[in-house]
Coordinates of C-alpha atoms (C1' of nucleotides) in Angstrom, one line a residue:
Chain A
M1 CA -37.0 6.1 7.0
P2 CA -33.6 6.8 8.8
R3 CA -31.4 9.4 7.3
V4 CA -27.7 9.2 8.3
R5 CA -24.5 10.9 7.1
I6 CA -20.8 11.0 7.1
A7 CA -19.4 14.5 7.1
P8 CA -15.6 14.4 6.5
S9 CA -13.6 17.6 6.2
P10 CA -11.2 17.7 3.2
T11 CA -8.2 18.8 5.3
G12 CA -6.4 15.5 4.9
P13 CA -6.7 12.2 3.0
L14 CA -9.4 9.7 3.9
H15 CA -8.6 8.5 7.4
I16 CA -9.2 4.9 8.6
G17 CA -11.5 6.3 11.4
T18 CA -13.5 8.3 9.0
A19 CA -13.9 5.3 6.7
R20 CA -15.0 3.1 9.5
T21 CA -17.6 5.7 10.6
A22 CA -18.8 6.1 7.0
L23 CA -19.0 2.3 6.8
F24 CA -21.2 2.0 9.9
N25 CA -23.5 4.8 8.7
Y26 CA -23.7 3.1 5.3
L27 CA -24.4 -0.3 6.9
F28 CA -27.1 1.2 9.1
A29 CA -28.8 2.9 6.1
R30 CA -28.6 -0.3 4.0
H31 CA -29.9 -2.5 6.8
T32 CA -32.8 -0.2 7.7
G33 CA -33.7 0.9 4.2
G34 CA -32.6 4.4 5.1
T35 CA -30.6 7.1 3.2
F36 CA -26.9 7.6 3.5
V37 CA -25.6 11.1 2.9
L38 CA -22.1 12.4 2.2
R39 CA -21.5 16.0 3.1
L40 CA -18.1 17.8 2.9
E41 CA -17.3 20.0 5.8
D42 CA -15.1 22.4 4.0
T43 CA -15.6 25.6 6.0
D44 CA -11.9 25.5 7.2
V45 CA -10.9 27.2 4.0
A46 CA -7.3 27.5 5.0
R47 CA -6.8 23.8 5.3
S48 CA -9.3 22.3 2.9
T49 CA -8.1 21.3 -0.6
L50 CA -9.7 19.8 -3.7
A51 CA -7.0 17.1 -3.7
F52 CA -8.1 15.9 -0.3
E53 CA -11.7 16.0 -1.4
E54 CA -10.8 13.8 -4.3
D55 CA -8.9 11.4 -2.1
I56 CA -11.9 11.1 0.2
L57 CA -14.4 10.5 -2.6
A58 CA -12.1 8.1 -4.3
G59 CA -11.4 6.2 -1.1
L60 CA -15.1 5.8 -0.2
D61 CA -15.8 4.8 -3.8
W62 CA -13.0 2.2 -3.7
L63 CA -14.5 0.8 -0.5
R64 CA -17.9 0.7 -2.3
I65 CA -19.4 2.7 0.5
A66 CA -21.9 4.4 -1.9
W67 CA -23.7 7.5 -0.9
D68 CA -27.3 8.2 -1.9
E69 CA -27.0 12.0 -1.7
G70 CA -23.9 14.2 -1.9
P71 CA -21.2 15.3 -4.3
D72 CA -21.0 13.4 -7.5
S73 CA -17.3 14.0 -7.9
A74 CA -14.7 16.2 -6.3
G75 CA -15.5 19.8 -7.1
G76 CA -18.4 18.6 -9.2
A77 CA -22.1 19.0 -8.9
D78 CA -24.0 17.8 -5.9
R79 CA -26.9 15.3 -6.2
G80 CA -29.9 15.0 -3.9
P81 CA -32.9 16.9 -2.6
Y82 CA -30.9 18.8 0.1
A83 CA -28.1 20.1 -2.1
P84 CA -25.7 21.7 -1.8
Y85 CA -23.7 19.1 0.2
H86 CA -20.6 21.2 0.4
Q87 CA -20.8 23.0 3.7
L88 CA -19.1 26.1 2.4
Q89 CA -22.0 26.6 -0.1
R90 CA -24.5 26.5 2.8
I91 CA -23.0 29.5 4.4
E92 CA -26.2 31.5 3.9
R93 CA -28.1 28.9 5.9
H94 CA -25.6 29.2 8.7
R95 CA -25.8 33.0 8.6
A96 CA -29.6 33.0 8.7
A97 CA -29.6 30.6 11.7
A98 CA -27.0 32.7 13.5
A99 CA -29.1 35.8 12.8
N100 CA -32.1 34.0 14.2
L101 CA -30.3 33.2 17.5
L102 CA -28.9 36.7 17.8
A103 CA -32.3 38.2 17.2
R104 CA -33.8 36.1 20.0
D105 CA -30.8 36.9 22.3
L106 CA -29.9 33.2 22.4
A107 CA -26.5 34.3 21.1
Y108 CA -24.5 37.5 21.5
P109 CA -21.5 39.2 20.0
C110 CA -18.3 38.8 21.9
Y111 CA -15.4 41.2 21.4
C112 CA -12.8 39.6 23.6
T113 CA -9.4 39.5 22.1
P114 CA -7.3 36.4 21.7
E115 CA -5.0 37.8 24.3
E116 CA -7.8 38.3 26.8
L117 CA -9.1 34.8 26.2
E118 CA -5.6 33.4 26.6
A119 CA -5.1 35.3 29.9
D120 CA -8.4 33.8 31.2
R121 CA -7.3 30.3 30.4
E122 CA -4.0 30.8 32.1
A123 CA -5.6 32.2 35.2
Q124 CA -8.0 29.3 35.3
A125 CA -5.2 26.8 34.8
A126 CA -3.3 28.5 37.7
A127 CA -6.3 28.2 39.9
H128 CA -6.8 24.5 38.8
E129 CA -10.1 25.4 37.3
P130 CA -11.5 23.9 34.1
P131 CA -11.2 26.3 31.1
R132 CA -14.3 28.1 30.3
Y133 CA -15.5 31.4 28.8
V134 CA -15.9 33.9 31.7
G135 CA -18.8 35.8 30.1
R136 CA -17.1 39.1 29.8
C137 CA -19.3 40.1 26.8
A138 CA -22.4 38.3 27.8
N139 CA -24.2 41.3 29.2
L140 CA -23.0 44.2 27.1
T141 CA -25.5 46.9 26.6
P142 CA -26.4 48.0 23.1
A143 CA -24.4 51.1 23.7
E144 CA -21.3 49.1 24.7
R145 CA -21.6 47.0 21.7
A146 CA -22.0 50.0 19.5
A147 CA -18.9 51.5 21.0
R148 CA -16.8 48.5 20.2
E149 CA -18.2 48.3 16.7
A150 CA -17.3 52.0 16.3
E151 CA -13.7 51.1 17.3
G152 CA -13.7 48.8 14.3
R153 CA -13.9 45.7 16.4
R154 CA -15.9 42.8 14.9
G155 CA -17.5 40.4 17.3
A156 CA -17.6 36.7 17.2
L157 CA -21.0 35.2 18.0
R158 CA -21.3 33.2 21.2
F159 CA -24.2 30.9 22.0
R160 CA -25.7 31.3 25.5
V161 CA -25.4 28.0 27.3
P162 CA -28.4 27.6 29.6
P163 CA -28.0 26.1 33.0
G164 CA -29.2 22.5 33.6
V165 CA -28.5 19.0 32.6
V166 CA -28.7 17.7 29.0
A167 CA -29.5 14.1 28.7
F168 CA -29.7 11.8 25.7
D169 CA -30.1 8.0 25.2
D170 CA -27.1 6.9 23.2
L171 CA -28.0 4.0 21.0
V172 CA -24.8 2.1 22.0
R173 CA -24.1 3.4 25.5
G174 CA -27.5 4.1 27.0
R175 CA -28.4 7.2 28.9
I176 CA -25.8 9.9 29.2
E177 CA -26.3 13.1 31.2
I178 CA -24.0 16.1 31.2
D179 CA -24.4 19.2 33.2
T180 CA -24.1 22.3 30.9
A181 CA -21.9 23.8 33.6
N182 CA -19.2 21.5 32.3
I183 CA -19.1 22.4 28.7
G184 CA -16.9 25.4 28.9
G185 CA -19.3 28.3 29.1
D186 CA -20.8 30.2 26.2
F187 CA -19.2 28.9 23.0
V188 CA -18.4 30.6 19.8
I189 CA -20.6 29.6 16.9
V190 CA -19.5 32.2 14.3
R191 CA -16.0 33.6 14.0
S192 CA -15.4 37.3 13.9
D193 CA -14.9 37.0 10.2
G194 CA -18.4 35.7 9.8
T195 CA -17.6 32.1 9.1
P196 CA -19.4 29.4 11.2
L197 CA -17.6 27.0 13.4
Y198 CA -18.0 23.3 13.2
H199 CA -20.3 22.7 16.1
F200 CA -22.7 25.2 14.7
A201 CA -22.5 24.4 11.0
V202 CA -22.9 20.7 11.7
V203 CA -26.1 21.2 13.6
V204 CA -27.6 23.6 11.1
D205 CA -26.8 21.3 8.3
D206 CA -27.9 18.1 10.1
A207 CA -31.2 19.8 10.9
D208 CA -31.6 21.1 7.3
M209 CA -30.8 17.7 5.9
A210 CA -33.3 16.0 8.2
M211 CA -30.8 13.6 9.8
S212 CA -32.6 11.1 12.0
H213 CA -29.5 9.4 13.5
I214 CA -26.0 10.7 14.1
I215 CA -23.6 7.8 14.2
R216 CA -20.1 9.1 14.9
G217 CA -17.0 8.5 17.0
E218 CA -16.9 8.4 20.7
D219 CA -14.7 11.5 20.7
H220 CA -17.9 13.5 20.1
I221 CA -19.7 12.4 23.3
S222 CA -18.6 15.5 25.2
N223 CA -19.7 17.7 22.3
T224 CA -23.2 16.2 22.1
P225 CA -24.7 18.5 24.7
K226 CA -23.6 21.6 22.6
H227 CA -25.3 20.0 19.6
I228 CA -28.5 19.2 21.4
L229 CA -28.7 22.7 22.8
L230 CA -28.3 24.1 19.3
F231 CA -30.9 21.8 17.8
R232 CA -33.3 22.9 20.5
A233 CA -32.5 26.6 20.1
L234 CA -33.0 26.4 16.4
G235 CA -36.4 24.7 17.0
H236 CA -35.5 21.4 15.4
A237 CA -36.1 17.8 16.6
V238 CA -33.1 16.3 18.2
P239 CA -31.8 13.3 16.2
A240 CA -30.8 10.0 17.9
F241 CA -27.1 9.6 18.7
A242 CA -24.9 6.5 18.5
H243 CA -21.3 6.9 19.5
L244 CA -18.9 4.4 18.1
P245 CA -15.8 3.1 20.0
L246 CA -12.6 4.6 18.8
I247 CA -10.0 2.8 16.7
L248 CA -6.8 2.7 18.7
N249 CA -3.0 2.7 18.1
P250 CA -1.3 -0.3 19.6
D251 CA -0.7 1.7 22.8
R252 CA -4.4 2.2 23.1
T253 CA -4.5 5.9 22.4
K254 CA -6.8 7.3 19.6
M255 CA -5.5 6.1 16.3
S256 CA -3.2 8.7 14.8
K257 CA -1.1 9.3 11.8
R258 CA 1.9 9.7 14.1
K259 CA 1.7 6.1 15.4
S260 CA -0.2 4.2 12.8
Q261 CA -0.9 4.1 9.0
T262 CA -4.2 6.0 8.8
A263 CA -4.6 6.9 5.1
I264 CA -6.9 4.6 3.2
S265 CA -4.9 5.4 0.1
D266 CA -1.8 3.9 1.6
Y267 CA -3.6 0.6 2.3
I268 CA -4.8 0.6 -1.3
A269 CA -1.3 1.2 -2.5
Q270 CA 0.0 -1.7 -0.4
G271 CA -2.3 -4.1 -2.1
F272 CA -5.1 -4.6 0.4
V273 CA -8.3 -5.5 -1.3
Q274 CA -11.6 -3.8 -0.8
E275 CA -13.3 -6.9 0.6
A276 CA -10.7 -7.4 3.2
L277 CA -10.6 -3.8 4.4
V278 CA -14.3 -3.5 4.6
N279 CA -14.6 -6.8 6.4
F280 CA -11.9 -5.9 8.8
L281 CA -13.3 -2.4 9.5
A282 CA -16.8 -3.7 10.1
L283 CA -15.4 -6.1 12.7
L284 CA -13.6 -3.4 14.5
G285 CA -16.1 -2.6 17.2
W286 CA -18.9 -4.7 15.9
S287 CA -19.6 -8.4 15.5
T288 CA -22.4 -10.5 14.1
G289 CA -22.9 -12.0 17.5
T290 CA -22.0 -15.3 15.9
E291 CA -18.7 -16.9 14.9
E292 CA -19.0 -15.7 11.3
E293 CA -16.1 -13.5 10.3
I294 CA -15.4 -13.6 6.6
L295 CA -18.3 -11.6 5.2
T296 CA -19.0 -9.5 2.1
L297 CA -20.3 -6.0 2.3
D298 CA -23.8 -7.2 1.5
E299 CA -23.7 -9.9 4.1
I300 CA -22.5 -7.5 6.7
A301 CA -25.3 -5.0 5.8
A302 CA -27.8 -7.8 6.1
R303 CA -26.6 -8.5 9.6
F304 CA -25.7 -5.0 10.9
D305 CA -27.3 -3.6 14.0
L306 CA -26.2 -1.1 16.6
D307 CA -26.9 -3.6 19.5
H308 CA -23.7 -5.5 18.7
V309 CA -21.5 -2.4 18.6
Q310 CA -18.8 -2.7 21.2
K311 CA -18.4 0.1 23.8
G312 CA -14.7 -0.2 24.4
G313 CA -12.1 1.0 21.9
A314 CA -10.5 -1.4 19.4
V315 CA -6.8 -1.7 18.6
F316 CA -6.1 -1.7 14.9
D317 CA -4.5 -5.1 14.5
R318 CA -2.6 -5.1 11.2
E319 CA -1.7 -8.8 11.4
R320 CA -5.4 -9.7 11.4
L321 CA -6.0 -7.3 8.4
E322 CA -3.2 -9.1 6.5
W323 CA -4.7 -12.5 7.3
L324 CA -8.1 -11.4 6.1
N325 CA -6.5 -9.9 3.0
G326 CA -5.0 -13.3 2.2
Q327 CA -8.4 -14.9 2.7
W328 CA -10.0 -12.6 0.3
I329 CA -7.3 -12.7 -2.3
R330 CA -7.7 -16.5 -2.4
R331 CA -11.4 -16.1 -3.0
L332 CA -11.1 -13.8 -6.0
E333 CA -12.0 -15.1 -9.5
P334 CA -9.0 -15.4 -11.8
D335 CA -10.0 -12.5 -14.1
D336 CA -10.7 -10.3 -11.2
L337 CA -7.4 -11.0 -9.5
I338 CA -5.5 -10.4 -12.8
D339 CA -7.3 -7.0 -13.2
R340 CA -6.3 -6.0 -9.7
L341 CA -2.7 -7.3 -10.1
E342 CA -2.0 -5.3 -13.2
P343 CA -1.4 -1.9 -11.6
F344 CA 1.1 -3.5 -9.2
L345 CA 3.0 -5.1 -12.0
Q346 CA 3.0 -1.8 -13.9
R347 CA 4.5 -0.3 -10.8
E348 CA 7.2 -2.9 -10.8
L349 CA 8.0 -2.1 -14.4
D350 CA 8.0 1.7 -13.7
A351 CA 10.4 1.1 -10.8
G352 CA 12.7 -0.9 -13.1
R353 CA 12.4 -4.0 -11.1
I354 CA 11.1 -6.0 -14.0
D355 CA 11.8 -5.6 -17.7
R356 CA 8.5 -6.4 -19.2
L357 CA 4.8 -6.9 -18.3
P358 CA 3.3 -10.4 -18.4
G359 CA 0.3 -11.0 -20.5
R360 CA -3.1 -11.9 -19.0
E361 CA -2.8 -15.5 -20.1
E362 CA 0.7 -15.8 -18.7
L363 CA -0.6 -14.6 -15.4
R364 CA -3.6 -16.8 -15.5
A365 CA -1.4 -19.9 -16.0
L366 CA 0.5 -18.8 -12.9
L367 CA -2.5 -18.2 -10.6
P368 CA -2.8 -21.8 -9.3
I369 CA 0.6 -21.6 -7.8
I370 CA 0.7 -17.9 -6.7
Q371 CA -2.8 -17.0 -5.5
E372 CA -2.5 -18.7 -2.1
R373 CA 1.0 -17.1 -1.7
L374 CA -0.2 -13.5 -2.0
P375 CA -0.8 -11.9 1.4
R376 CA -1.1 -8.6 -0.5
L377 CA -1.3 -7.6 -4.1
D378 CA 2.0 -5.7 -3.8
A379 CA 3.7 -9.0 -3.1
I380 CA 3.4 -9.9 -6.8
G381 CA 6.8 -8.4 -7.6
D382 CA 8.7 -10.4 -5.0
L383 CA 6.8 -13.6 -5.9
T384 CA 7.1 -13.5 -9.7
G385 CA 9.4 -10.7 -10.6
F386 CA 12.2 -13.1 -11.6
L387 CA 10.0 -14.3 -14.4
W388 CA 9.9 -10.9 -16.1
V389 CA 13.5 -9.9 -15.9
D390 CA 15.8 -10.3 -18.8
R391 CA 18.9 -11.0 -16.8
L392 CA 19.3 -12.5 -13.4
E393 CA 22.3 -11.8 -11.1
P394 CA 22.0 -14.4 -8.3
D395 CA 24.4 -14.1 -5.4
P396 CA 26.9 -17.1 -5.8
T397 CA 27.0 -17.6 -2.1
T398 CA 23.2 -18.1 -1.8
I399 CA 23.2 -20.6 -4.7
V400 CA 25.2 -23.0 -2.5
P401 CA 22.8 -25.0 -0.2
K402 CA 23.6 -25.0 3.5
R403 CA 25.1 -28.5 3.6
W404 CA 27.0 -28.2 0.3
D405 CA 30.2 -26.5 -0.9
G406 CA 30.7 -24.6 -4.1
A407 CA 32.2 -27.5 -6.0
T408 CA 29.4 -29.9 -5.2
T409 CA 26.9 -27.3 -6.2
R410 CA 28.6 -26.5 -9.4
E411 CA 28.7 -30.2 -10.3
A412 CA 25.1 -30.8 -9.3
L413 CA 23.9 -27.9 -11.4
A414 CA 25.8 -29.1 -14.3
E415 CA 24.3 -32.5 -14.1
A416 CA 20.9 -31.1 -13.5
R417 CA 21.3 -29.0 -16.6
A418 CA 22.2 -32.0 -18.6
T419 CA 19.2 -33.9 -17.2
I420 CA 16.8 -31.2 -17.9
A421 CA 18.2 -30.6 -21.4
G422 CA 18.1 -34.3 -22.2
S423 CA 14.9 -35.4 -20.6
A424 CA 12.5 -32.7 -21.5
S425 CA 11.9 -31.9 -25.1
P426 CA 10.9 -28.4 -25.9
V427 CA 7.3 -29.3 -26.7
T428 CA 6.6 -31.2 -23.5
F429 CA 8.5 -29.1 -21.0
E430 CA 6.1 -29.9 -18.2
A431 CA 6.4 -30.1 -14.4
D432 CA 5.5 -33.8 -14.3
E433 CA 8.3 -34.6 -16.7
L434 CA 10.9 -32.6 -14.9
E435 CA 10.6 -33.9 -11.4
P436 CA 11.2 -37.7 -11.8
P437 CA 14.5 -37.5 -13.6
L438 CA 15.8 -34.9 -11.2
R439 CA 14.8 -37.0 -8.2
A440 CA 16.5 -39.9 -9.8
L441 CA 19.6 -37.9 -10.3
A442 CA 19.7 -36.9 -6.6
E443 CA 19.1 -40.5 -5.7
A444 CA 21.9 -41.8 -7.9
R445 CA 24.4 -39.3 -6.6
G446 CA 23.4 -39.6 -2.9
W447 CA 22.2 -36.0 -2.7
K448 CA 19.2 -34.9 -0.8
A449 CA 16.6 -34.0 -3.4
G450 CA 15.8 -30.9 -1.4
D451 CA 19.4 -29.7 -1.6
L452 CA 19.5 -30.2 -5.3
F453 CA 16.1 -28.5 -5.8
M454 CA 17.3 -25.6 -3.7
A455 CA 20.4 -25.1 -5.7
I456 CA 18.4 -25.1 -8.9
R457 CA 15.8 -22.8 -7.4
V458 CA 18.3 -20.1 -6.4
A459 CA 20.3 -20.5 -9.6
V460 CA 17.2 -19.9 -11.7
T461 CA 15.2 -17.4 -9.6
G462 CA 17.7 -15.8 -7.3
R463 CA 15.5 -16.5 -4.4
T464 CA 15.3 -19.2 -1.7
A465 CA 11.5 -18.9 -1.4
T466 CA 9.5 -19.3 -4.6
P467 CA 6.4 -21.0 -5.9
P468 CA 6.8 -24.7 -6.5
L469 CA 10.1 -25.3 -8.4
F470 CA 8.9 -27.3 -11.4
D471 CA 6.0 -25.1 -12.2
T472 CA 8.4 -22.2 -11.9
L473 CA 10.8 -23.8 -14.4
V474 CA 7.9 -24.3 -16.8
A475 CA 6.8 -20.7 -16.4
L476 CA 10.4 -19.7 -17.2
G477 CA 10.6 -22.0 -20.2
R478 CA 13.3 -24.4 -21.3
D479 CA 15.7 -21.9 -22.9
R480 CA 15.7 -19.5 -20.0
T481 CA 16.0 -22.3 -17.5
L482 CA 19.0 -23.7 -19.2
G483 CA 20.5 -20.3 -19.7
R484 CA 20.2 -19.4 -16.1
L485 CA 21.7 -22.7 -15.0
D486 CA 24.6 -22.0 -17.3
R487 CA 25.0 -18.6 -15.8
A488 CA 25.0 -19.9 -12.3
I489 CA 27.5 -22.6 -13.1
A490 CA 29.8 -19.9 -14.5
L491 CA 29.3 -17.8 -11.5
L492 CA 30.4 -20.7 -9.3
S493 CA 33.6 -21.2 -11.2
Chain B
rG1 C1' -7.4 20.1 36.7
rC2 C1' -12.7 19.4 35.4
rC3 C1' -16.4 16.6 32.8
rC4 C1' -17.7 12.2 30.2
rC5 C1' -16.9 7.2 28.4
rC6 C1' -14.8 2.4 28.9
rA7 C1' -12.9 -2.4 31.3
rU8 C1' -13.5 -10.9 28.8
rC9 C1' -6.8 -14.5 26.3
rG10 C1' -1.0 -10.1 23.7
rU11 C1' -5.0 -8.4 19.7
rC12 C1' -10.3 -8.5 17.5
rU13 C1' -14.4 -10.7 19.9
rA14 C1' -18.9 -14.5 21.7
rG15 C1' -21.3 -14.0 26.1
rA16 C1' -27.6 -10.0 27.6
rG17 C1' -28.1 -14.7 35.9
rG18 C1' -27.6 -21.1 35.8
rC19 C1' -25.9 -23.9 28.7
rC20 C1' -19.0 -20.9 31.1
rU21 C1' -14.1 -25.9 34.9
rA22 C1' -15.6 -18.8 29.5
rG23 C1' -16.4 -20.2 22.9
rG24 C1' -14.3 -18.4 18.1
rA25 C1' -10.6 -15.8 15.2
rC26 C1' -5.6 -13.3 14.5
rG27 C1' -0.8 -14.0 16.4
rC28 C1' 2.5 -17.7 18.9
rC29 C1' 4.3 -23.0 19.6
rA30 C1' 4.2 -28.3 18.0
rC31 C1' 3.0 -32.0 14.7
rC32 C1' 1.0 -33.6 9.8
rC33 C1' 1.4 -32.5 4.5
rU34 C1' 5.8 -30.9 1.8
rU35 C1' 11.5 -29.5 -3.0
rU36 C1' 11.6 -23.8 -0.5
rC37 C1' 7.8 -20.4 0.8
rA38 C1' 2.9 -20.3 1.4
rA39 C1' -1.9 -22.5 1.9
rG40 C1' -4.4 -26.4 4.4
rG41 C1' -5.2 -30.0 8.5
rU42 C1' -4.6 -31.5 13.8
rG43 C1' -3.2 -30.3 18.6
rG44 C1' -1.3 -26.9 22.4
rA45 C1' 0.0 -22.7 25.4
rG46 C1' -2.7 -18.3 26.4
rA47 C1' -8.4 -14.7 30.3
rC48 C1' -8.4 -16.6 38.5
rC49 C1' -13.9 -12.5 33.0
rA50 C1' -9.2 -5.3 36.3
rC51 C1' -10.0 -5.2 41.8
rC52 C1' -13.2 -4.9 46.3
rG53 C1' -17.9 -5.2 48.2
rG54 C1' -23.0 -6.0 47.6
rU55 C1' -28.0 -8.3 45.3
rU56 C1' -29.2 -13.6 44.4
rC57 C1' -30.1 -20.4 45.8
rG58 C1' -26.6 -19.0 41.8
rA59 C1' -22.9 -13.4 38.5
rA60 C1' -18.3 -12.6 33.3
rU61 C1' -23.4 -11.1 33.1
rC62 C1' -27.3 -6.7 37.9
rC63 C1' -25.8 -2.6 41.7
rG64 C1' -22.0 0.4 44.4
rG65 C1' -17.1 1.7 45.1
rU66 C1' -11.8 1.5 43.8
rU67 C1' -8.1 1.2 40.3
rG68 C1' -6.6 1.5 35.4
rG69 C1' -7.2 3.2 30.4
rG70 C1' -9.3 6.5 27.0
rG71 C1' -11.8 10.8 25.1
rG72 C1' -13.4 15.9 25.5
rC73 C1' -12.7 20.7 27.4
rA74 C1' -10.3 26.4 20.8
rC75 C1' -12.7 32.4 16.9
rC76 C1' -9.8 23.1 14.6
rA77 C1' -12.9 19.5 12.5

RNA sequence: GCCCCCAUCGUCUAGAGGCCUAGGACGCCACCCUUUCAAGGUGGAGACCACCGGUUCGAAUCCGGUUGGGGGCACCA
């Protein structure tokens, strides 16, 4: 059975690109009946934090990308037969592997100083040569090493890169061959402080955890020969590789925090729903091969295959995400939608933009007229906020419809108020009863119904774009409707 | 600079030699519906399949080159 993994490092919040890679690994595991593993690459102690680890787990959890093995919770216990799944806790495994390579002279200690290495790079740049380690410490005698150690210098460990071509059959790109002469010379696998570097730790852990497929971003293609060389040196079977196309900024460079919104948590905060984000991410670089495009996570897993993974990078098209989000919001069951809306209403309350929280039943009654008007959950405030505020302060100039003047508007609102007050009794204040008499009023006075309705709309909601007017009046209730009309009339005087 | 990867409407993509005078979706435009805004419906503009040369009876699909774009070259991950 396939074993795949996502190995994020907790040096930042869950990134869109990491989430997409996690999703593809998850989908591959679900489709093939394999196992999906989550491993935290926290060896960069200086930059890793528990808060980021929490963000990553929470984000994957929110996306419903469930891992079969890995950390149960941030900083908590690990679950699975290959625990621990925190890379830092596997340090002894890395040390043992490093000692093994050193003992077999497949790796050697390097005492070059940062200054020496920097000078090498500068000389190479000046000579228009690619940067590579020159091998200064590659053939030190035991005596020379001892001398350096005696000076108190601590060596980093470098892997001896053998000459030749490393080839692999990428599951999405086909055969790729890279001459080891082009990978930069012998590379460091253990820092002088004894901690392992990414390229080394990742291979030791992937080997230990019996990974069968490595599905990751295209930016790792050039690193693959290093990994393959290490798998071989360590005496492990080399897993299959599949390199996914990159997610791009609008200018087609690798998606970055600088140019795009990359944190999953920001998308959550903006009211994107899980279904939409997963659907969107799955379709970035992959397709069903058919014209289906609105799919649940399970439907996607059932159809997923590496054959339909695109080779070229994909621009993150936020407009399309927003459209998909609207599609999914419209498909949500009422209770579900209400549950998801509540935090956003709470946020409106906390920000002082509304004065009270609507009850579930109040919201439920509104759903038929607002569900299709929500591109994102965070639009709930703009769409319905006027219903939950005690006092409205509409701008008098916006109450007056384009073709009308202040006096006409004032007169129209006064007559509309009288019509509403007279025609609709408190117990049957319903949309169907409100509309005919107001249309009749407009007709009788020679006003365009749309102008009258717009004046009422702004007077009562403060906005020019709202859910259907009469349903809105009903939601507001008779007393508040009349009160707001009075207030608007006063404002126009 | 060196190495590697990629190349179908603005964007996401279908397409695995004839079904393609290239299909769908987002976005855009128009119309319909309509009290505003949405949603929905209908229609439209939009890609000489980057370019050049092969292979073939026939190429978006295969091969080579060119150009363009991207990624990688750390005691970061």
